[in-house]
Coordinates of C-alpha atoms in Angstrom, one line a residue:
M1 CA 22.9 -40.8 14.0
Y2 CA 20.9 -37.7 13.4
S3 CA 17.9 -38.6 15.6
A4 CA 17.2 -38.5 19.3
A5 CA 14.4 -39.2 21.7
V6 CA 13.4 -36.8 24.5
Q7 CA 10.7 -37.2 27.2
V8 CA 8.0 -34.5 27.3
Q9 CA 5.0 -34.1 29.6
T10 CA 2.7 -32.6 27.0
Q11 CA 2.4 -32.2 23.2
Q12 CA 2.3 -28.4 23.5
E13 CA 4.6 -26.2 21.4
A14 CA 6.5 -24.9 24.4
D15 CA 7.5 -28.4 25.6
R16 CA 8.2 -29.4 22.0
N17 CA 10.6 -26.5 21.3
A18 CA 12.5 -27.1 24.5
A19 CA 12.7 -30.8 23.6
F20 CA 14.1 -29.9 20.2
T21 CA 17.0 -28.2 21.8
D22 CA 17.7 -31.2 24.2
A23 CA 17.5 -33.5 21.2
L24 CA 19.9 -31.5 19.2
K25 CA 22.4 -31.5 22.1
Q26 CA 22.2 -35.3 22.0
V27 CA 22.8 -35.4 18.3
V28 CA 25.8 -33.0 18.5
V29 CA 27.3 -35.3 21.2
K30 CA 26.8 -38.3 18.9
I31 CA 28.4 -36.5 15.9
T32 CA 31.4 -35.2 17.8
G33 CA 31.8 -38.1 20.3
D34 CA 32.5 -35.6 23.0
E35 CA 30.1 -34.0 25.5
E36 CA 32.5 -31.1 26.0
S37 CA 31.5 -30.0 22.5
L38 CA 28.4 -28.5 24.1
D39 CA 30.6 -26.0 25.9
N40 CA 31.7 -24.4 22.7
P41 CA 30.2 -20.9 22.7
E42 CA 29.9 -20.9 18.9
L43 CA 27.3 -23.7 19.2
E44 CA 24.9 -21.5 21.2
P45 CA 23.3 -19.9 18.0
V46 CA 22.9 -23.3 16.5
L47 CA 21.1 -24.7 19.6
A48 CA 19.0 -21.5 19.7
K49 CA 17.5 -22.3 16.3
S50 CA 17.3 -26.0 16.8
R51 CA 13.8 -26.0 15.2
S52 CA 15.2 -25.0 11.8
Y53 CA 17.2 -28.2 11.6
V54 CA 14.3 -30.5 12.4
S55 CA 13.2 -32.6 9.4
G56 CA 10.6 -34.6 11.2
F57 CA 9.2 -35.6 14.6
S58 CA 6.7 -37.9 16.2
Y59 CA 5.2 -38.7 19.6
Q60 CA 4.6 -42.0 21.3
R61 CA 3.3 -42.7 24.8
N62 CA 5.8 -43.6 27.4
S63 CA 5.0 -47.2 28.3
L64 CA 6.8 -46.9 31.7
Y65 CA 5.0 -43.7 32.7
S66 CA 2.8 -44.3 35.8
G67 CA 1.2 -40.9 36.2
Q68 CA 2.5 -40.8 39.7
P69 CA 5.6 -39.0 41.2
E70 CA 8.7 -41.0 41.4
S71 CA 9.0 -43.2 44.5
N72 CA 11.9 -45.2 45.8
G73 CA 11.2 -47.8 43.2
E74 CA 9.3 -50.3 45.5
E75 CA 6.1 -49.8 43.4
R76 CA 7.8 -50.8 40.1
D77 CA 9.5 -53.8 38.9
P78 CA 11.2 -53.0 35.6
S79 CA 12.7 -56.5 35.4
A80 CA 12.8 -59.7 37.4
D81 CA 16.6 -59.5 37.9
A82 CA 18.2 -58.9 41.2
S83 CA 19.4 -55.5 40.2
S84 CA 16.0 -53.9 39.5
A85 CA 16.0 -51.8 42.7
V86 CA 18.8 -49.6 41.4
F87 CA 16.9 -48.5 38.3
A88 CA 14.2 -46.6 40.2
Q89 CA 16.0 -43.2 40.1
S90 CA 16.5 -43.3 36.4
L91 CA 13.1 -44.5 35.3
P92 CA 11.2 -42.2 32.8
E93 CA 8.8 -39.9 34.5
K94 CA 7.1 -38.0 31.6
E95 CA 4.0 -39.1 29.7
Y96 CA 5.3 -38.9 26.1
I97 CA 8.5 -39.6 24.2
L98 CA 9.2 -37.2 21.4
K99 CA 11.4 -38.6 18.6
V100 CA 13.2 -36.0 16.5
Q101 CA 15.0 -36.4 13.2
F102 CA 17.4 -33.6 12.1
S103 CA 18.6 -32.7 8.6
D104 CA 22.0 -34.2 8.4
D105 CA 23.6 -32.1 5.7
A106 CA 22.6 -28.7 7.2
L107 CA 23.6 -29.7 10.7
L108 CA 26.8 -31.3 9.7
Q109 CA 28.0 -28.2 7.8
Q110 CA 27.3 -26.0 10.8
I111 CA 29.3 -28.3 13.1
R112 CA 32.2 -28.3 10.6
D113 CA 32.1 -24.5 10.2
I114 CA 32.3 -24.1 14.0
G115 CA 35.4 -26.3 14.0
L116 CA 34.1 -29.2 16.0
P117 CA 35.3 -32.7 15.3
V118 CA 33.0 -34.9 13.2
W119 CA 32.9 -38.6 13.8
G120 CA 31.0 -40.2 10.9
A121 CA 28.4 -42.8 10.9
L122 CA 31.0 -45.5 10.3
R123 CA 31.7 -46.7 13.9
P124 CA 33.3 -49.8 15.3
S125 CA 31.1 -52.5 16.7
I126 CA 31.9 -53.3 20.3
I127 CA 31.0 -56.5 22.2
A128 CA 30.7 -55.9 25.9
W129 CA 31.8 -58.6 28.2
I130 CA 30.7 -57.4 31.7
V131 CA 30.8 -59.5 34.8
M132 CA 28.6 -58.5 37.8
Q133 CA 29.1 -59.5 41.4
E134 CA 26.1 -59.8 43.7
N135 CA 25.9 -61.5 47.0
G136 CA 29.4 -63.0 46.5
E137 CA 28.5 -64.5 43.2
R138 CA 29.6 -63.5 39.7
H139 CA 27.4 -63.5 36.7
L140 CA 27.9 -62.5 33.0
V141 CA 25.6 -59.6 32.1
N142 CA 23.5 -60.9 29.2
S143 CA 19.9 -61.2 28.0
D144 CA 18.9 -62.8 31.3
Y145 CA 19.2 -59.3 32.8
P146 CA 16.7 -57.3 30.7
A147 CA 16.8 -54.1 32.7
L148 CA 20.6 -54.0 32.5
N149 CA 20.5 -54.9 28.9
M150 CA 17.9 -52.3 28.0
S151 CA 19.6 -49.5 30.0
L152 CA 23.0 -50.2 28.4
A153 CA 21.5 -50.3 24.9
R154 CA 19.8 -46.9 25.6
E155 CA 23.0 -45.2 26.8
A156 CA 25.0 -46.7 23.9
E157 CA 22.4 -45.4 21.5
R158 CA 22.6 -42.0 23.2
A159 CA 26.4 -42.0 22.7
G160 CA 26.2 -43.3 19.1
L161 CA 28.0 -46.5 20.0
P162 CA 27.1 -49.9 18.5
I163 CA 27.7 -51.8 21.7
F164 CA 26.1 -55.2 22.2
L165 CA 26.1 -57.9 24.8
P166 CA 26.8 -61.6 24.3
V167 CA 24.0 -64.1 24.3
G168 CA 25.3 -65.7 27.5
D169 CA 24.3 -69.2 26.6
L170 CA 26.2 -72.4 27.5
Q171 CA 28.7 -71.9 24.7
D172 CA 29.6 -68.4 26.0
L173 CA 29.8 -69.5 29.6
S174 CA 32.0 -72.5 28.8
S175 CA 34.4 -70.2 26.9
V176 CA 34.7 -67.3 29.4
N177 CA 36.5 -67.6 32.6
L178 CA 34.6 -65.2 34.9
N179 CA 37.4 -64.9 37.4
E180 CA 39.8 -63.9 34.6
L181 CA 37.2 -61.5 33.2
W182 CA 36.9 -60.0 36.7
G183 CA 40.5 -59.2 36.4
L184 CA 39.9 -57.6 32.9
F185 CA 42.4 -60.0 31.3
P186 CA 42.0 -59.8 27.4
S187 CA 42.6 -63.6 27.1
S188 CA 39.5 -64.3 29.2
V189 CA 37.2 -63.5 26.2
S190 CA 39.5 -64.2 23.2
E191 CA 37.9 -67.5 22.3
A192 CA 34.3 -66.4 23.1
S193 CA 34.6 -63.2 21.1
Q194 CA 35.4 -65.1 17.9
R195 CA 31.7 -66.2 17.8
Y196 CA 30.5 -62.6 17.3
P197 CA 31.4 -60.1 14.5
N198 CA 33.1 -57.2 16.3
D199 CA 35.8 -54.6 15.8
Y200 CA 36.6 -53.9 19.5
R201 CA 36.0 -55.6 22.9
L202 CA 34.9 -54.0 26.1
L203 CA 35.7 -55.8 29.3
G204 CA 34.1 -54.7 32.5
R205 CA 33.3 -55.6 36.1
V206 CA 30.6 -54.0 38.3
Y207 CA 29.9 -54.5 42.0
Q208 CA 28.1 -53.0 44.9
A209 CA 30.4 -50.9 47.0
D210 CA 29.8 -49.0 50.3
E211 CA 28.8 -45.8 48.5
G212 CA 27.0 -47.4 45.5
L213 CA 27.9 -49.2 42.3
E214 CA 31.4 -49.2 41.0
L215 CA 32.4 -50.1 37.4
K216 CA 35.9 -50.7 36.0
W217 CA 36.4 -51.4 32.3
T218 CA 39.1 -51.9 29.6
L219 CA 38.4 -51.1 26.0
L220 CA 40.5 -53.3 23.7
M221 CA 41.2 -51.6 20.3
G222 CA 43.6 -54.0 18.6
S223 CA 46.9 -53.6 20.3
I224 CA 45.7 -50.5 22.2
A225 CA 43.9 -50.8 25.6
K226 CA 42.0 -47.9 27.2
T227 CA 40.9 -48.2 30.8
G228 CA 38.3 -46.3 32.8
G229 CA 36.0 -46.4 35.8
A230 CA 32.7 -45.0 37.1
K231 CA 30.7 -44.8 40.3
S232 CA 26.9 -44.2 40.6
V233 CA 23.9 -45.2 42.7
D234 CA 22.1 -46.7 39.6
Y235 CA 23.0 -48.6 36.5
P236 CA 21.8 -46.1 33.8
S237 CA 24.0 -43.4 35.2
L238 CA 26.9 -45.9 35.4
W239 CA 26.4 -46.9 31.8
R240 CA 26.1 -43.3 30.7
Q241 CA 29.5 -42.5 32.3
M242 CA 31.1 -45.4 30.6
T243 CA 29.6 -44.9 27.1
S244 CA 30.5 -41.2 27.2
V245 CA 34.2 -41.9 28.0
V246 CA 34.4 -44.7 25.5
A247 CA 32.8 -42.5 22.8
Q248 CA 35.3 -39.8 23.6
Q249 CA 38.2 -42.2 23.4
L250 CA 37.1 -43.5 20.0
A251 CA 36.4 -40.0 18.7
E252 CA 40.0 -39.1 19.5
Q253 CA 41.0 -41.7 17.1
F254 CA 38.4 -41.4 14.3
A255 CA 36.9 -37.9 14.4
V256 CA 38.0 -35.4 11.9
V257 CA 38.4 -31.7 12.5
S258 CA 38.0 -29.5 9.3
D259 CA 40.4 -26.6 9.0
P260 CA 39.0 -24.1 6.4
T261 CA 42.2 -22.1 6.5
A262 CA 44.5 -25.1 5.6
D263 CA 45.1 -26.5 2.2
A264 CA 43.3 -29.8 1.8
Q265 CA 45.5 -32.8 1.3
E266 CA 45.0 -34.7 -1.9
L267 CA 45.3 -38.5 -2.3
R268 CA 45.0 -40.8 -5.3
I269 CA 43.8 -44.4 -4.8
L270 CA 43.7 -47.2 -7.3
V271 CA 41.0 -49.8 -6.6
S272 CA 41.0 -53.2 -8.3
G273 CA 38.3 -55.8 -8.4
I274 CA 35.5 -53.6 -9.8
D275 CA 33.8 -55.9 -12.3
Q276 CA 30.3 -54.4 -12.5
F277 CA 28.8 -51.0 -12.7
I278 CA 26.9 -51.5 -9.4
E279 CA 30.3 -52.1 -7.7
Y280 CA 31.7 -48.9 -9.4
A281 CA 28.7 -46.9 -8.0
S282 CA 29.0 -48.5 -4.6
L283 CA 32.8 -47.7 -4.5
V284 CA 32.3 -44.0 -5.2
E285 CA 29.4 -43.7 -2.7
H286 CA 31.3 -45.6 -0.1
V287 CA 34.3 -43.3 -0.3
E288 CA 32.2 -40.2 -0.4
R289 CA 30.5 -41.2 2.8
L290 CA 33.7 -41.3 4.8
S291 CA 33.9 -38.3 7.1
S292 CA 37.6 -37.8 6.3
V293 CA 36.7 -37.2 2.6
E294 CA 35.6 -33.8 1.3
H295 CA 35.4 -34.6 -2.4
V296 CA 35.9 -37.6 -4.8
S297 CA 36.6 -37.4 -8.5
V298 CA 36.9 -40.4 -10.9
R299 CA 40.1 -40.0 -12.8
Q300 CA 40.2 -43.2 -14.8
V301 CA 38.4 -46.5 -15.3
Y302 CA 40.2 -49.3 -17.0
Q303 CA 39.3 -53.0 -17.0
D304 CA 38.6 -53.9 -13.3
K305 CA 40.5 -50.8 -12.0
V306 CA 39.2 -47.4 -10.9
N307 CA 41.4 -44.5 -10.1
L308 CA 40.0 -42.0 -7.7
G309 CA 41.2 -38.5 -6.8
I310 CA 40.3 -37.7 -3.2
K311 CA 40.4 -34.4 -1.4
L312 CA 40.7 -35.0 2.3
R313 CA 39.2 -33.1 5.2
G314 CA 41.5 -34.8 7.7
S315 CA 44.8 -36.6 7.5
R316 CA 45.8 -39.6 5.4
A317 CA 45.9 -41.5 8.7
N318 CA 42.3 -40.6 9.4
F319 CA 41.4 -41.9 5.9
E320 CA 43.3 -45.1 6.3
Q321 CA 41.7 -45.8 9.8
Q322 CA 38.2 -45.3 8.4
V323 CA 38.9 -47.5 5.4
A324 CA 40.3 -50.3 7.5
L325 CA 37.3 -50.0 9.9
A326 CA 34.7 -50.2 7.0
G327 CA 36.4 -53.3 5.6
K328 CA 35.3 -52.7 2.0
L329 CA 38.7 -51.7 0.7
Q330 CA 41.7 -54.0 1.4
L331 CA 45.0 -52.4 1.2
V332 CA 47.4 -54.2 -1.2
A333 CA 50.9 -53.7 -2.6
P334 CA 50.8 -51.6 -5.8
P335 CA 50.4 -53.7 -9.0
F336 CA 53.1 -51.8 -10.8
S337 CA 56.4 -50.0 -10.1
Q338 CA 56.5 -47.6 -7.2
E339 CA 57.9 -45.0 -9.7
T340 CA 54.7 -44.9 -11.8
E341 CA 51.1 -44.0 -11.4
L342 CA 47.9 -43.7 -13.4
S343 CA 48.1 -41.0 -16.0
S344 CA 44.7 -39.2 -16.6
A345 CA 41.0 -39.6 -16.9
Q346 CA 41.4 -39.3 -20.7
P347 CA 40.6 -42.6 -22.5
P348 CA 43.9 -44.2 -23.9
A349 CA 42.8 -44.1 -27.5
E350 CA 42.4 -40.3 -27.4
R351 CA 45.8 -39.5 -26.0
E352 CA 48.9 -38.6 -28.0
D353 CA 50.8 -41.6 -26.8
A354 CA 48.1 -44.0 -28.1
S355 CA 50.8 -46.0 -29.8
L356 CA 51.8 -47.4 -26.5
T357 CA 50.0 -50.5 -25.2
Q358 CA 47.1 -49.9 -22.9
D359 CA 49.1 -51.4 -20.0
D360 CA 52.0 -49.0 -20.7
Q361 CA 49.6 -46.0 -20.9
F362 CA 48.0 -47.1 -17.6
A363 CA 51.4 -46.5 -15.9
A364 CA 52.9 -43.6 -17.7
V365 CA 53.4 -40.7 -15.3
E366 CA 56.1 -40.4 -12.7
L367 CA 54.8 -40.8 -9.1
N368 CA 56.4 -37.6 -7.9
E369 CA 54.1 -35.7 -10.3
M370 CA 51.0 -37.1 -8.6
P371 CA 49.4 -36.9 -5.2
Q372 CA 50.2 -39.6 -2.6
S373 CA 48.8 -42.9 -3.9
L374 CA 47.3 -46.0 -2.2
N375 CA 46.2 -49.3 -3.8
F376 CA 43.2 -51.3 -2.7
Y377 CA 41.2 -54.3 -3.6
W378 CA 37.4 -53.9 -3.5
V379 CA 35.8 -56.5 -1.2
P380 CA 32.4 -57.5 -2.5
D381 CA 29.4 -58.0 -0.2
G382 CA 29.9 -61.3 1.5
G383 CA 33.7 -61.3 0.8
A384 CA 36.4 -61.8 3.3

């Protein structure tokens, strides 16, 4: 999330410093989900001192570097698939790849201070069902097309999107109707998608038009469908346009903008199913890592229940979306009356109303005296 790779011709300091700025731009786009974030004038001082945010870097030789100027692609064959010719214009042309890692805390705070949206590391996994038409025949893009696969993976990584292609074996091909997929009908991949763990589905069709390649796609986000299109002379550029738009569409739903002038919204959540200390620690860490959460405090622990006080950066809707996406907290109906809520972090035996039963003490304060409350069940690793 906070790393990027940039091509450089030498390992000299001048090339390296310029590459740090390019790498930081990539990371900012990944964090915000929006390339237009780079147009914010308040970001310029941050980019100007990109070196100060670098926590580490390394070089590796570019395995695709030939040492010769780029040609029309006839001297290279990046893959054996029929689409290799359209990769020539996007092949790497510098000798080294510089991998840069940035300090996440320092950079994240700067981005929040500027007022840019922050889309956390928790992101929906997307399976991409893309049908390609060549010479009048339609094929499912899969591992049989390594150049297509590699270029899509590279652009998805650049955008911070966990996009993956299906295996494309006999089971997939027997479950997918390519003609229906060409029409971008959601039902065309319903059965086949059940084989793969995924949050969202991306349906696409790509073909050679008179002026180059054309791509149409539909992003299925539950009951919501987002459409888009792109044109280019080569596949990497085509994938970049698609992944940039998809990232922006998802960021609109999940990214959180901090407003330092606004009062932070507070929320109380009650989580059941915490039976071991390691689950307790995992719960607190999990909630703290959500980009919609500014601060977490443990208010009470009782039997298998943990009551957390949460200070939000975004809205309650942002929080609920992120929780649902993570899948570790399952929203449930409250285990007690809607008029009551947990009382305090003070152990029951030390409170003045200790004569009450522990269950009574656990539900002793009126709901209207407390922040908004949600009730969840902790889903252990491997749980449904």
